Amino acid sequence: MSAAPAAEERSVVLEVGDLAVSYGKVEALHGLSLRVHRGEIVTVIGPNGAGKTTLLAALIGLLPLRGDLVYLGERQSVGRSVEQLVRQGMTLVPEKRELFAEMSVTDNLLLGAFDRYRAGHRDELETIDHVFDIFPRLMERRQQLAGTLSGGERQMLAMGRALMAKPRLLLLDEPSLGLAPLVIKEIFRTITGLRSTGVAILLVEQNARAALQVADYAYVLETGSISLEGPSATLASDTRVIESYLGLGGRH
Amino acid sequence: MDLQIALLLGQDGVTNGAIYALLALALVLVFAVTRVIFIPQGEFVAFGALTLASLQAGKLPGTVWLLLAMGTAIGLIECTTAVRARRFHRLPLIILINCGAPLLLAASLLAVSPASLPLLVQVLLTLMLVVPLGPMLYRLAYQPVAEASVLALLIVSVAVHVTLTGIGLLFFGAEGSRTPAFTDANFAVGDVVLQGQTLLVIVASALLIVALYLFFERTLYGKALRATAMNRTGARLMGISGDLAGLLSFTLAGAIGAFSGVLISPITTVYYDSGFLIGLKGFVGAIIGGLASYPAAAAGAVLVGLLEAYSSYWASAFKEVIVFTLIIPVLLWRSLKTRHVEEA
């Protein structure tokens, strides 16, 4: 809808500065800054409990946050709601998938386009074809109830449902969680493929090896703040990252 | 009891059961989407019936004032919020929807004499007066506490119910009203006479149930309501806000209640407080369905209607006792049968 000149190729979609999130008195994240550009895959890796899921939940408005947040060139107010952010093209694929278990795959996907439908767009059937192109498996399963899908298919459905909203910023929370290695490979191949559509992706992962392979830029999150950042290729050869997250050939 | 009486009672039971079924569906819908046990559902039945009766008697129904008052209250709240958020351009629309529309409706009721209008227009006017009270009630009473526990929401429901009953007494007085039958037609099937009125109620209820089914299965808004009932967080992430789902389900509940009131008004004399008992029977039906399954709730409600009709023949004084005692074996059976299963 908005004018997107070619010069905007490297335009910043999301810029976060000095972000802090607390659960009551406990500070889960502090002094966190990061930036995501259009058509870029940015990953945040880190161990369990570092605050990765908290970061995404706060960004999408499920948790209150403090700090500077600029999304699509607009400073975000404190009282922003999930619904407003969805309307502005931010979509989260949550760690727990949060599918509508007793509904068919097709209905799950259609609901992904609910906000666009409400705003007056009527292109959900074209978008669903596009999503079926990306995930042919969902096409085969389209009549099946979401609750009967395998783990990999559920992840595909959660991602496909998010894509139905035609997002400008896609937040992915641990897409590899609980999946078989082959399926993880497939999911990450899809994520790489999405880059060409111009969507900005913020990928949160424990599987550092897979994440660093697909991402352009990476941050390492440890106990609530960024400890390291840089282009993925640089980080992948950083001794600290190799020791803590990649292991010696990943064999121990 | 011979066959003829049995069939007559059956007819009675199915008619009432059809109305209880509508109310049971509304209760299940509201509970599934908002976790509110909607005790004031019955008040919508009473308000629907009494508003129609007032219109037919040529009086200005009191629900007009309630609509105006609630509209003004919501208008004030929304305007304050908009001014605080510095969204001044939204003010005219807020005032137009919340105050303008009820005023227009009141003015047109004063301008024409509703008693002389055709029945269908009177019914439409009744629905226009009563249905908006549903979403308004959600906005005023439930939305501010939407995240509260089921128990807190239940307490709000009790308060709303008591308030509305009081308002009903103020508006419609203590006397009951009964509207003339929609139709005098009778059909003889063998020895049995089928009343046209009975058929009308059953057909209208069935049509409404089919319409609801199509809404939930075929439209994106209906699916969004089901999605909210299934997975709140998932629905929010799709941009389906709890407020939107709440307003939508209360609108449907208001419409079902008012429509049931219109249907029941020629069958029984409705008093300002009759709604509670009618709603409660719908609730028994909904409980039989476990507050979750629509077909089971509807079937349960028809069972309640039949049980009521037959028990009024044999033990008229214990009619209500028998109906409400039904809930105990059902709850026992449910608690023995139900196992808690982790959701996917």
Coordinates of C-alpha atoms in Angstrom, one line a residue, chain B residues 30 38 40-41 44 47 66-67 70 74 127-143 160 164 246-258:
Chain B
V30 CA -20.9 -16.5 25.0
F38 CA -24.4 -15.0 30.8
P40 CA -28.8 -12.0 31.9
Q41 CA -29.6 -13.9 28.8
F44 CA -33.2 -10.3 26.7
F47 CA -37.2 -7.4 27.2
L66 CA -32.2 2.1 28.4
L67 CA -30.7 2.2 24.9
M70 CA -26.3 3.1 27.8
I74 CA -20.5 4.4 26.2
L127 CA -35.0 -6.3 17.6
M128 CA -33.5 -2.9 16.8
L129 CA -34.3 -1.8 20.4
V130 CA -33.2 -4.8 22.3
V131 CA -30.3 -6.4 20.3
P132 CA -27.9 -3.4 20.6
L133 CA -28.2 -3.8 24.4
G134 CA -26.1 -7.0 24.1
P135 CA -22.9 -5.4 22.8
M136 CA -23.5 -2.3 24.9
L137 CA -23.7 -4.5 28.0
Y138 CA -20.4 -6.1 27.0
R139 CA -18.7 -2.8 26.5
L140 CA -20.0 -1.3 29.9
A141 CA -20.0 -4.3 32.2
Y142 CA -17.7 -7.0 30.8
Q143 CA -15.0 -5.4 28.7
V160 CA -26.1 -7.3 35.6
L164 CA -31.7 -5.5 34.5
G246 CA -16.8 -10.3 22.9
L247 CA -18.8 -7.6 21.2
L248 CA -19.7 -10.0 18.3
S249 CA -20.8 -12.9 20.6
F250 CA -22.8 -10.5 22.8
T251 CA -24.5 -9.1 19.7
L252 CA -25.5 -12.7 18.7
A253 CA -26.6 -13.5 22.3
G254 CA -28.7 -10.3 22.3
A255 CA -30.2 -11.1 19.0
I256 CA -31.0 -14.7 20.0
G257 CA -32.6 -13.5 23.3
A258 CA -34.7 -10.8 21.7

